[in-house]
PDB file of C-alpha atoms in Angstrom:
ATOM      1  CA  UNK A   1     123.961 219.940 190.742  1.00  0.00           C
ATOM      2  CA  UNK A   2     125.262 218.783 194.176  1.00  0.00           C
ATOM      3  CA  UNK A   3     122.472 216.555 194.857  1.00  0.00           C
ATOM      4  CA  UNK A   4     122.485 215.175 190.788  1.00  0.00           C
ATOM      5  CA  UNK A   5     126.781 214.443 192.575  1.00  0.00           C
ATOM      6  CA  UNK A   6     125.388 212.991 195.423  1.00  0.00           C
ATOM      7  CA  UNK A   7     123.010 210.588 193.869  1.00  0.00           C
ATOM      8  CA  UNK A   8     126.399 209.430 191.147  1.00  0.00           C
ATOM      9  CA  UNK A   9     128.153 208.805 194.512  1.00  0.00           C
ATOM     10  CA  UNK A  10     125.692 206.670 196.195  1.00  0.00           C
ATOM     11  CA  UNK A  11     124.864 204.766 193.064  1.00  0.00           C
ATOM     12  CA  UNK A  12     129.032 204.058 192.592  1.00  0.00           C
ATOM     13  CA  UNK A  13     129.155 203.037 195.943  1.00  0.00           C
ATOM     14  CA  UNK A  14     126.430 201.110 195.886  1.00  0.00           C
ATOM     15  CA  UNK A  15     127.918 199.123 192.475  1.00  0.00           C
ATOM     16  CA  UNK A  16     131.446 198.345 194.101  1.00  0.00           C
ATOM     17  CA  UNK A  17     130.115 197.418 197.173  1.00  0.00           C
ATOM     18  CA  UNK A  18     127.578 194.890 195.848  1.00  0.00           C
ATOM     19  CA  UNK A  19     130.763 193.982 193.067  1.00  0.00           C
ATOM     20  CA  UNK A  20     132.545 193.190 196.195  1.00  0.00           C
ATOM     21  CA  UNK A  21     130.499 191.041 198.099  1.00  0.00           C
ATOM     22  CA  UNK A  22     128.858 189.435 195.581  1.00  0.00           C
ATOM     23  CA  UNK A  23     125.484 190.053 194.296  1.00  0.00           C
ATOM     24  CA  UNK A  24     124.483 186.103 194.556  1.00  0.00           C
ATOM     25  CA  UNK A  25     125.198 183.073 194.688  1.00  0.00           C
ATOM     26  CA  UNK A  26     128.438 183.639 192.647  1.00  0.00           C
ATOM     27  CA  UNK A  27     131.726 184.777 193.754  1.00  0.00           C
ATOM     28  CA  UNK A  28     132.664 188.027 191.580  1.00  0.00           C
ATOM     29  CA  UNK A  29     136.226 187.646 192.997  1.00  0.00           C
ATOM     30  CA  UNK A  30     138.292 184.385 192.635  1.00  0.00           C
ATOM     31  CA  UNK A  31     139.454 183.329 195.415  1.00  0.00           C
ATOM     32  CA  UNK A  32     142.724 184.543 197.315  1.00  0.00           C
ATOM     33  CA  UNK A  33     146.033 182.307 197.287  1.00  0.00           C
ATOM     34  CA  UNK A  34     147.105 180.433 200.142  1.00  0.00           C
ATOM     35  CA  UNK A  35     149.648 182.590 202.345  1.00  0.00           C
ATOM     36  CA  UNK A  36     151.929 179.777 202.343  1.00  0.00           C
ATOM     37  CA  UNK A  37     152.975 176.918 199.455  1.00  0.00           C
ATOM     38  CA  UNK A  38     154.958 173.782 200.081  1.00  0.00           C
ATOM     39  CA  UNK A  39     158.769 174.284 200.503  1.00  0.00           C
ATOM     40  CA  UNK A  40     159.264 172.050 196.898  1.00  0.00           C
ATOM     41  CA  UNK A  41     162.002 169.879 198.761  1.00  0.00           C
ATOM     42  CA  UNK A  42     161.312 166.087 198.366  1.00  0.00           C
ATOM     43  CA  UNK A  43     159.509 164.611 201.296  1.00  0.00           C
ATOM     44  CA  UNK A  44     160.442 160.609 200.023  1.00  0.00           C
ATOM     45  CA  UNK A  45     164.308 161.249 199.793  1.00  0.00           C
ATOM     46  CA  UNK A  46     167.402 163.273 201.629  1.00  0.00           C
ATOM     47  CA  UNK A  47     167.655 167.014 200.199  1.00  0.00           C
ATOM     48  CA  UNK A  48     170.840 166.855 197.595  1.00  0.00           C
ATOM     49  CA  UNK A  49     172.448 170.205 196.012  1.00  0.00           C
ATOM     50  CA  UNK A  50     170.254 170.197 193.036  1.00  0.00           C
ATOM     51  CA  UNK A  51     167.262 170.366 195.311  1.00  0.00           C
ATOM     52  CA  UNK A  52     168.810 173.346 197.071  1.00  0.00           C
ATOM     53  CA  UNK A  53     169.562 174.899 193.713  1.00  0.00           C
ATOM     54  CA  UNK A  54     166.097 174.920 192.045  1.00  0.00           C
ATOM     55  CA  UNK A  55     164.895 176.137 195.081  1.00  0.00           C
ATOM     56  CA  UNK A  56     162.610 179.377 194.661  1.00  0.00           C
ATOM     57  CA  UNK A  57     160.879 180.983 197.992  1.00  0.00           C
ATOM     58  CA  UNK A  58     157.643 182.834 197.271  1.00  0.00           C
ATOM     59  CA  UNK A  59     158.241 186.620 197.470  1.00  0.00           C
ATOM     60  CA  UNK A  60     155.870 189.081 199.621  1.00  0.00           C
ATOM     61  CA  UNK A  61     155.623 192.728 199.053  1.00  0.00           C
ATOM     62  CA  UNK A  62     158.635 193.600 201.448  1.00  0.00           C
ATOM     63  CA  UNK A  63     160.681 190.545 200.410  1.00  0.00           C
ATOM     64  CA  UNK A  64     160.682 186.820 201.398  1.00  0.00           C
ATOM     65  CA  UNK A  65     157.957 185.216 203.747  1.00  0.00           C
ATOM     66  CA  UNK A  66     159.719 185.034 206.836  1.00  0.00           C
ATOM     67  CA  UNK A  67     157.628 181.406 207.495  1.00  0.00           C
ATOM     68  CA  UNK A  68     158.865 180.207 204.520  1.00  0.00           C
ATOM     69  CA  UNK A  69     162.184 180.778 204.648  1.00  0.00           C
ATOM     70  CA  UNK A  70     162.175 179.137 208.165  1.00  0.00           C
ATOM     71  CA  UNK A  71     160.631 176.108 207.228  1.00  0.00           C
ATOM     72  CA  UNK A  72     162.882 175.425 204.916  1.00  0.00           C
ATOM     73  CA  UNK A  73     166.149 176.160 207.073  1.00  0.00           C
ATOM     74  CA  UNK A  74     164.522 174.266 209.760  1.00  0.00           C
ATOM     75  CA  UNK A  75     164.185 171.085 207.535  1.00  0.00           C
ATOM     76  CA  UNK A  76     167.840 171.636 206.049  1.00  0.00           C
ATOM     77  CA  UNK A  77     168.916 171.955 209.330  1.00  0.00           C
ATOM     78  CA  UNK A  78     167.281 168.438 210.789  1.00  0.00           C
ATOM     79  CA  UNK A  79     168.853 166.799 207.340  1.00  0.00           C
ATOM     80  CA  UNK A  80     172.385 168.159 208.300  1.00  0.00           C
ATOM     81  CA  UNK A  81     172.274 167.036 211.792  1.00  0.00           C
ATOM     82  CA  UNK A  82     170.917 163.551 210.842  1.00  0.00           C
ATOM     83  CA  UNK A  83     173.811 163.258 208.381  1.00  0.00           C
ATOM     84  CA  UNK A  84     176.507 164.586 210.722  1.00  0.00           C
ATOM     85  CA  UNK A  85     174.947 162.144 213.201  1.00  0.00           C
ATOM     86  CA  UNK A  86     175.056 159.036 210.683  1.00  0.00           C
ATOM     87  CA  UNK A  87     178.680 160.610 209.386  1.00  0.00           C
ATOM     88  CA  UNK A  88     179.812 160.277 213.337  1.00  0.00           C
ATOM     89  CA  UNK A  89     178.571 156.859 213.653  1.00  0.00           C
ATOM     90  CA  UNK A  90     180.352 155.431 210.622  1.00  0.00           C
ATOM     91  CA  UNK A  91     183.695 157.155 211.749  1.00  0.00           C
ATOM     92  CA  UNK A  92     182.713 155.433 214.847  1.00  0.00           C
ATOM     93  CA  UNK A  93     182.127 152.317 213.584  1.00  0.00           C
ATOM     94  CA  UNK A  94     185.025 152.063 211.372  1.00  0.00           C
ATOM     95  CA  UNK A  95     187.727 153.658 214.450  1.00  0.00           C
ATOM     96  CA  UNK A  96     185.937 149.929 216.435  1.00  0.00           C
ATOM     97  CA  UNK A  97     184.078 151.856 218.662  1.00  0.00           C
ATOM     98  CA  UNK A  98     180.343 151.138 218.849  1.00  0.00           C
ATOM     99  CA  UNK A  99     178.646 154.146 219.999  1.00  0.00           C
ATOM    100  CA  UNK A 100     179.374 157.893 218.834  1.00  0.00           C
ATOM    101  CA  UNK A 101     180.393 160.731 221.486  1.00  0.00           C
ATOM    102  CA  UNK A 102     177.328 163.190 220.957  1.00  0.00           C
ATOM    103  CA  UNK A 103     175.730 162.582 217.558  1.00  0.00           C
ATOM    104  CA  UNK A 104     172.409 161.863 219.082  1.00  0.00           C
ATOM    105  CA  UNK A 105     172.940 165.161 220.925  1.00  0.00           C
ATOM    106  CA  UNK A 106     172.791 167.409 217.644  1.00  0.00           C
ATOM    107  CA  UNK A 107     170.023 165.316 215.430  1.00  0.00           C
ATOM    108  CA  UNK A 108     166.812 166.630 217.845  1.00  0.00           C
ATOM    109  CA  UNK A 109     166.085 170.002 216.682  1.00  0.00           C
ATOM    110  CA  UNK A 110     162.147 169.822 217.223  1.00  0.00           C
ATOM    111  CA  UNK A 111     159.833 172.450 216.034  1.00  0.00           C
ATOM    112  CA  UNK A 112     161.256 175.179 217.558  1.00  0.00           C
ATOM    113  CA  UNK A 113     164.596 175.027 215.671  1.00  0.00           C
ATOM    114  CA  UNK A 114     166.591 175.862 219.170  1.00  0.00           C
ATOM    115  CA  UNK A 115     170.074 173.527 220.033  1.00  0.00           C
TER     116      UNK A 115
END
C-alpha cells in the first residue's frame, strides 16, 4: 500500500510539474499581466477634473501599487506647478512687470518628485 501511495505521488507530481512548464511547444499558462498599466491621464492635453475623476488605480493584494500611485501624483504635480507658473506670469504680465518672482523656481520637479 505505501509504495502503490508513493507511485500516485510521483505520478501527480510529475503531471503538475510538466502542466507547469509546459509539455511543448505550447504555453499551458497564459501569460502574466504587466505589473504596471498606463496612468489613463491624457498625454496630448492638460489633466482637467473629469480626468481626475474617472481616474481608477490598479489594486494589488495589500492595496494600491505604490508606483502607480506615484506616477500619477508626480505628473499632477508637474501640471500644477506649470499652471501656477503660467498663472504667475499672467498676473505678472497684466501688474506691467515682465518677468515673474519664482515661477520658474517651482515648475522643475524632475523624476525624483523632490522641491
Amino acid at each position: 500500500m505505501f509504495f502503490f501511495l508513493m507511485i500516485a505521488l510521483v505520478v501527480v507530481v510529475a503531471a503538475v510539474t510538466l502542466a507547469v512548464i509546459g509539455g511543448g511547444s505550447e504555453a499551458v499558462l497564459p501569460e502574466a499581466e504587466p505589473d504596471r498599466v498606463a496612468d489613463g491621464l491624457p498625454e496630448a492635453r492638460p489633466v482637467v477634473r473629469a480626468d481626475i475623476d474617472a481616474l481608477r488605480l490598479p489594486v494589488a493584494p495589500r492595496g494600491y501599487r505604490m508606483a502607480e500611485v506615484d506616477d500619477v501624483l508626480e505628473r499632477l504635480a508637474a501640471e500644477l506647478a506649470e499652471r501656477d507658473a503660467r498663472i504667475a506670469q499672467l498676473t505678472a504680465a497684466a501688474a506691467g512687470s515682465t518677468a515673474p518672482a519664482d515661477a520658474t523656481d517651482r515648475v522643475d520637479l524632475g523624476k525624483g518628485g523632490e522641491r
